[in-house]
Short mmCIF file of C-alpha atoms in Angstrom, two decimals:
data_model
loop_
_atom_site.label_atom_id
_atom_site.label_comp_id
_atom_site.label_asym_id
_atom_site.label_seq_id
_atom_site.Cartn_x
_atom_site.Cartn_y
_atom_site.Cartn_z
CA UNK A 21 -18.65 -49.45 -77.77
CA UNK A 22 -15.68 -46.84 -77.41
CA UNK A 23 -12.76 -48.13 -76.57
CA UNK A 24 -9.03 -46.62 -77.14
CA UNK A 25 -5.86 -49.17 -76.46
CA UNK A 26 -2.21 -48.47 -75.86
CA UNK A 27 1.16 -50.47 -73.95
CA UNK A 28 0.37 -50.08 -70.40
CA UNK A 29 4.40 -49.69 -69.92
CA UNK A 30 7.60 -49.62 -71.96
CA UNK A 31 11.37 -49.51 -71.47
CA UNK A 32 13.42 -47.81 -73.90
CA UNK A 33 17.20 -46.76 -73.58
CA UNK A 34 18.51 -43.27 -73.53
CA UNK A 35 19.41 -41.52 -76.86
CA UNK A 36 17.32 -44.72 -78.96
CA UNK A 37 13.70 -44.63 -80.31
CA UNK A 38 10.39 -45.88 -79.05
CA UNK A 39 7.25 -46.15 -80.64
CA UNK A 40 4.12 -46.07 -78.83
CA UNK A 41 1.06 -47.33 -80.63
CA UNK A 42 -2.64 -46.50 -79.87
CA UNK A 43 -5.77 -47.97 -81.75
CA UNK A 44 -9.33 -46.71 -81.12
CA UNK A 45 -12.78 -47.61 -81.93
CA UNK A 46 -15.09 -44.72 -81.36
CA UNK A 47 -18.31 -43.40 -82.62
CA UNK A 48 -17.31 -40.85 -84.91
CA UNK A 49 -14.20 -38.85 -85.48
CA UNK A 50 -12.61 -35.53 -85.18
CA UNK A 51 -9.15 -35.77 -84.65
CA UNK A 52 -6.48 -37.64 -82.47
CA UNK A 53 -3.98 -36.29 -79.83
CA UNK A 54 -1.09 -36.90 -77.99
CA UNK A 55 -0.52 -35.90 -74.43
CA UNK A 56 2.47 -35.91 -71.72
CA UNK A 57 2.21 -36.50 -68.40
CA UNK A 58 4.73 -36.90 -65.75
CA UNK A 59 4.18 -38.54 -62.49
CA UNK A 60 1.57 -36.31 -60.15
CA UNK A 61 1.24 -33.38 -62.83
CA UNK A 62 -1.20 -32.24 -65.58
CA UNK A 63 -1.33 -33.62 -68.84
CA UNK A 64 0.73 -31.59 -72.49
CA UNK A 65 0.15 -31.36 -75.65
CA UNK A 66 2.32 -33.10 -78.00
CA UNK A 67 0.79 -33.69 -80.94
CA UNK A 68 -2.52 -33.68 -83.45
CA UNK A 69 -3.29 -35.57 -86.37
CA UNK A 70 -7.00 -35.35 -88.47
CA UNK A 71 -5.55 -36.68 -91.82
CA UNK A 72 -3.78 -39.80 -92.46
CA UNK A 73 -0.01 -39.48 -92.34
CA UNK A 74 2.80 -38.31 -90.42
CA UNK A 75 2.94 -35.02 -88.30
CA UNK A 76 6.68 -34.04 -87.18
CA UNK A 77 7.50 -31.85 -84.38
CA UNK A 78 11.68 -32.24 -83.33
CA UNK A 79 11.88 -35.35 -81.33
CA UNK A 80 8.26 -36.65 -81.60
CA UNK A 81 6.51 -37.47 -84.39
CA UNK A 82 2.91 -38.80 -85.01
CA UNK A 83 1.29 -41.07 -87.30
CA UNK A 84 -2.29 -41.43 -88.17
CA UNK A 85 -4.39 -44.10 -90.39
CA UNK A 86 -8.10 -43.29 -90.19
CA UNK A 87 -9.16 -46.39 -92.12
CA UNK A 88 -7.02 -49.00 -89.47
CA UNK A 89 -8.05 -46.51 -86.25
CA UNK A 90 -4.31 -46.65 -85.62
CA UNK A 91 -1.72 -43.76 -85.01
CA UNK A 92 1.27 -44.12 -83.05
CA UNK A 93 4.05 -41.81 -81.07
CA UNK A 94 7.72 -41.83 -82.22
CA UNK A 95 10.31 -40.47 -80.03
CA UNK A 96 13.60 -40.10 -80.95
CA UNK A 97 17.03 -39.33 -79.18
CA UNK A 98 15.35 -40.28 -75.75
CA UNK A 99 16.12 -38.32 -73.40
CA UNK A 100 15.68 -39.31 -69.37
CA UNK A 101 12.92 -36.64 -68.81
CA UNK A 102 11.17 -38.10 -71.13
CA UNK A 103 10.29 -40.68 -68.36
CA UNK A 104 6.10 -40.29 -68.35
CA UNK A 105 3.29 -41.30 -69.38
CA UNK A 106 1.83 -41.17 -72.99
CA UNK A 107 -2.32 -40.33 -73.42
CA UNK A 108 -3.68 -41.04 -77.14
CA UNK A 109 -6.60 -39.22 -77.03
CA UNK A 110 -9.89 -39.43 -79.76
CA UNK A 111 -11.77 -36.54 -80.12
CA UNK A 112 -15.60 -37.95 -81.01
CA UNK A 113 -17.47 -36.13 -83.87
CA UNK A 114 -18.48 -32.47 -83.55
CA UNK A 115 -15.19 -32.46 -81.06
CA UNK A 116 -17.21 -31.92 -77.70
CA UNK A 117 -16.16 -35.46 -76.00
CA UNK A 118 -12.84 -36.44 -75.77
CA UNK A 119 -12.27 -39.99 -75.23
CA UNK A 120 -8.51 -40.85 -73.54
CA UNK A 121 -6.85 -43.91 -73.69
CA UNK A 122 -5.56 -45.58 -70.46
CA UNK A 123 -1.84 -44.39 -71.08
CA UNK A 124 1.79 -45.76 -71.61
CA UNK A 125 4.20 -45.21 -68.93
CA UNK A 126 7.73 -45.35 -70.44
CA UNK A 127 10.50 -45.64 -68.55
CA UNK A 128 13.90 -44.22 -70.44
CA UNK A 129 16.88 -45.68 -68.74
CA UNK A 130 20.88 -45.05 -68.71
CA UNK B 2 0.42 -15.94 -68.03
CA UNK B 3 -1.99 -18.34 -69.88
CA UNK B 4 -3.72 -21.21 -67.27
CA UNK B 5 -6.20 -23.09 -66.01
CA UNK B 6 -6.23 -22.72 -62.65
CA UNK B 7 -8.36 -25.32 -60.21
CA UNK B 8 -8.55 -25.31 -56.49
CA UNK B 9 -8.16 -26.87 -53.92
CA UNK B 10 -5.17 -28.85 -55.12
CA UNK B 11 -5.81 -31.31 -52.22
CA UNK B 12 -8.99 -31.97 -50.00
CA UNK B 13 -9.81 -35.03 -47.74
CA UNK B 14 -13.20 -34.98 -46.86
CA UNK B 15 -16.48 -37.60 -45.55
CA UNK B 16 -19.25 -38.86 -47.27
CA UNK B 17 -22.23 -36.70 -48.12
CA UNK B 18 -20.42 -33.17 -47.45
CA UNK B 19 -21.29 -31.26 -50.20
CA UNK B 20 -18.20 -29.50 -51.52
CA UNK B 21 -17.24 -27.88 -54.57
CA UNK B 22 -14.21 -27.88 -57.11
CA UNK B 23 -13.26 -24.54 -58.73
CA UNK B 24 -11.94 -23.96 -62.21
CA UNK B 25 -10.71 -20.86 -64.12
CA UNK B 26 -9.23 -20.23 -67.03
CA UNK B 27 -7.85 -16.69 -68.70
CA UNK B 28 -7.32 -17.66 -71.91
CA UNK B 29 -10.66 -16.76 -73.78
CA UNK B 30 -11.47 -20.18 -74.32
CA UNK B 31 -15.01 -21.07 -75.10
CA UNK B 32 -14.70 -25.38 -74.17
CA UNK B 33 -13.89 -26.00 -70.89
CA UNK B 34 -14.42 -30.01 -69.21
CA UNK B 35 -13.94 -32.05 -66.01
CA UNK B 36 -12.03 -34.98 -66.32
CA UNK B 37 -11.26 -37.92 -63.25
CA UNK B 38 -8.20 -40.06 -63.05
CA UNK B 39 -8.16 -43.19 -61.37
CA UNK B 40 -5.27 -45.65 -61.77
CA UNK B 41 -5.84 -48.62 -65.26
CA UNK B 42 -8.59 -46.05 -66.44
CA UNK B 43 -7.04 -43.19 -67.70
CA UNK B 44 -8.97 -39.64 -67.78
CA UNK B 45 -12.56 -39.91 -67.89
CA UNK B 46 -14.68 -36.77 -69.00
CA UNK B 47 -17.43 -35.87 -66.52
CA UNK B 48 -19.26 -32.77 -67.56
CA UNK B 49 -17.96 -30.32 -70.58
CA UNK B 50 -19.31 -27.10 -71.29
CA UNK B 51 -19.53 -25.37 -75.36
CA UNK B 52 -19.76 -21.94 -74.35
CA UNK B 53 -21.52 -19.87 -71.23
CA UNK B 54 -24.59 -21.66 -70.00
CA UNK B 55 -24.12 -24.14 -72.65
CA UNK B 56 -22.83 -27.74 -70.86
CA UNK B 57 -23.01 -31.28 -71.59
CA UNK B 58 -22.67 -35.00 -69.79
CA UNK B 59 -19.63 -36.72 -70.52
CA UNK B 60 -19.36 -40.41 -69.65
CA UNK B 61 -19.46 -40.62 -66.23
CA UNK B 62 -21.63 -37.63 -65.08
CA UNK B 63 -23.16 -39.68 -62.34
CA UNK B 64 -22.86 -37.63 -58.41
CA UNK B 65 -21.41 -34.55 -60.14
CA UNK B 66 -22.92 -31.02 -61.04
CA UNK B 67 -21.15 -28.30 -63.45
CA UNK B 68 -22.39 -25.02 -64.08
CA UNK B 69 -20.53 -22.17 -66.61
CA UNK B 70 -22.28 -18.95 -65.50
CA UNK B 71 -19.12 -17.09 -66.85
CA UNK B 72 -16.91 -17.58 -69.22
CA UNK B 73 -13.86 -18.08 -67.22
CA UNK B 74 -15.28 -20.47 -64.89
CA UNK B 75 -16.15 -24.09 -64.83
CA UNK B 76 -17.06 -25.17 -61.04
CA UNK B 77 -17.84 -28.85 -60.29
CA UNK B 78 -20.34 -29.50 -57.46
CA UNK B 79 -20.75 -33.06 -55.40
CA UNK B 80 -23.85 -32.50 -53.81
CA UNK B 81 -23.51 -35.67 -51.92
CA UNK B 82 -19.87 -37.32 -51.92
CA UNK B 83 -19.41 -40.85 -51.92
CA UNK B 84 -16.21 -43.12 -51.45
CA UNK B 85 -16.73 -43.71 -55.18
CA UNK B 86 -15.52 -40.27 -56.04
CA UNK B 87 -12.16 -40.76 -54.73
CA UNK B 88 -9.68 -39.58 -57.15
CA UNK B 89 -7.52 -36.59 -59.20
CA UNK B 90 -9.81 -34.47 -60.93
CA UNK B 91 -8.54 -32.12 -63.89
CA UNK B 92 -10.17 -29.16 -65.50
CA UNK B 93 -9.59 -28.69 -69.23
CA UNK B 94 -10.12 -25.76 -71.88
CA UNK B 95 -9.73 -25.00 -75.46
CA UNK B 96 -10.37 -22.43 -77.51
CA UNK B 97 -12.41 -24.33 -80.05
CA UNK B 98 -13.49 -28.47 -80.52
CA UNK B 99 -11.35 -29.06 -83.64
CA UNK B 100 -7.39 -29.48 -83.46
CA UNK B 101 -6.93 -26.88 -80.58
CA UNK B 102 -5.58 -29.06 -77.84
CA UNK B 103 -6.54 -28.80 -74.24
CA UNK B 104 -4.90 -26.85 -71.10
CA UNK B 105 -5.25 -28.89 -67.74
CA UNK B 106 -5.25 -27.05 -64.50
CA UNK B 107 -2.77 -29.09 -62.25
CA UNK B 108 -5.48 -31.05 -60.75
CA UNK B 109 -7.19 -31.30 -57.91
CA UNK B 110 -6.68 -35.03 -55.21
CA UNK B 111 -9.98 -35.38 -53.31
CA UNK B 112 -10.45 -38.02 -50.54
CA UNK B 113 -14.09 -39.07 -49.74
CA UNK B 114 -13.83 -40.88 -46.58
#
């Protein structure tokens, strides 16, 4: 079966780091991607990996290991707005289905 | 400006009144999908579409129609709505199926009563 697993929820303090992990089992593989999404609005991009390794991009960075079906989502310097929820994302082979985890709803407080 | 643009944003309606979900997009982009929401489940693709009269079930295509006469448009048809259908519905599209990402329209909150 597919099946893609993150956190349901995490608490992190504002201005430290959190690390949101994500591991998938899928049938076949074309790439992995992070999404945003606040509370009642449309998922963002954040962030694509297709090789093993890190991808930075200012505050969030994202890992990938093909071999472990494993990546996970670093923020750093939290901020408060980035109170949302987190979507790892598997795109299948031949990229026309997208399979989305369930999401991680982190919570940044004072 | 660059969107995907769905409407209506909100609709309660009853059981077996077909209705339909609009989707367009003015970016070019040749993959556009349907995705549902529901709270512990995350987004769930429906229908997705390659290119113009090109589409494709996703995993839960069950109740829902999709047609892609155009390339700017993705509608989404419930012939006959059921309770079951109760939830946010996005439209997605990218301009390829590799590592272009995709643009959601802001979704779309339909009540089947």
């Amino acid at each position: 079966g597919q099946n893609i697993d993150q956190p349901t929820e995490m608490t992190a303090t504002e201005g430290a780091i959190v690390q949101i992990n994500c591991t998938y089992q899928t049938s076949g593989f074309n790439g992995l991607f992070w999404y945003q999404q606040h509370a009642g609005e449309a998922p963002t991009f954040l962030s694509y990996n297709v090789l093993d390794g890190l991808e930075e991009k200012g505050r969030f960075s994202s890992f990938l290991s093909r071999s472990k079906g494993y990546s996970y989502l670093l923020l750093k310097e939290l901020q408060m707005k980035d109170s949302a929820s987190y979507l790892c994302a598997v795109r299948n082979t031949g990229g026309f289905k997208t399979i989305f985890g369930a999401g991680t709803r982190l919570f940044v407080k004072a | 400006e660059a969107q995907v643009t769905q409407n209506p944003r909100y609709l309660i309606t009853v059981t077996g009144k077909k209705l339909t979900v609009t989707c367009s997009q003015n970016m070019n982009h040749e993959y556009m999908s349907w995705y549902r929401q529901d709270p512990g489940l995350g987004l769930r693709q429906i229908y997705y579409s390659m290119n113009v009269e090109v589409t494709d079930k996703g995993d839960v295509p069950e109740g829902y129609k999709v047609s892609r006469k155009e390339k700017r448009n993705f509608p989404l048809i419930l012939e006959s709505p059921s309770p079951n259908q109760t939830s946010l519905y996005f439209c997605a599209s990218s301009l390829g199926t590799g590592g272009q990402p995709q643009h959601f329209g802001d979704g779309t909150r339909l009540s089947i009563l």
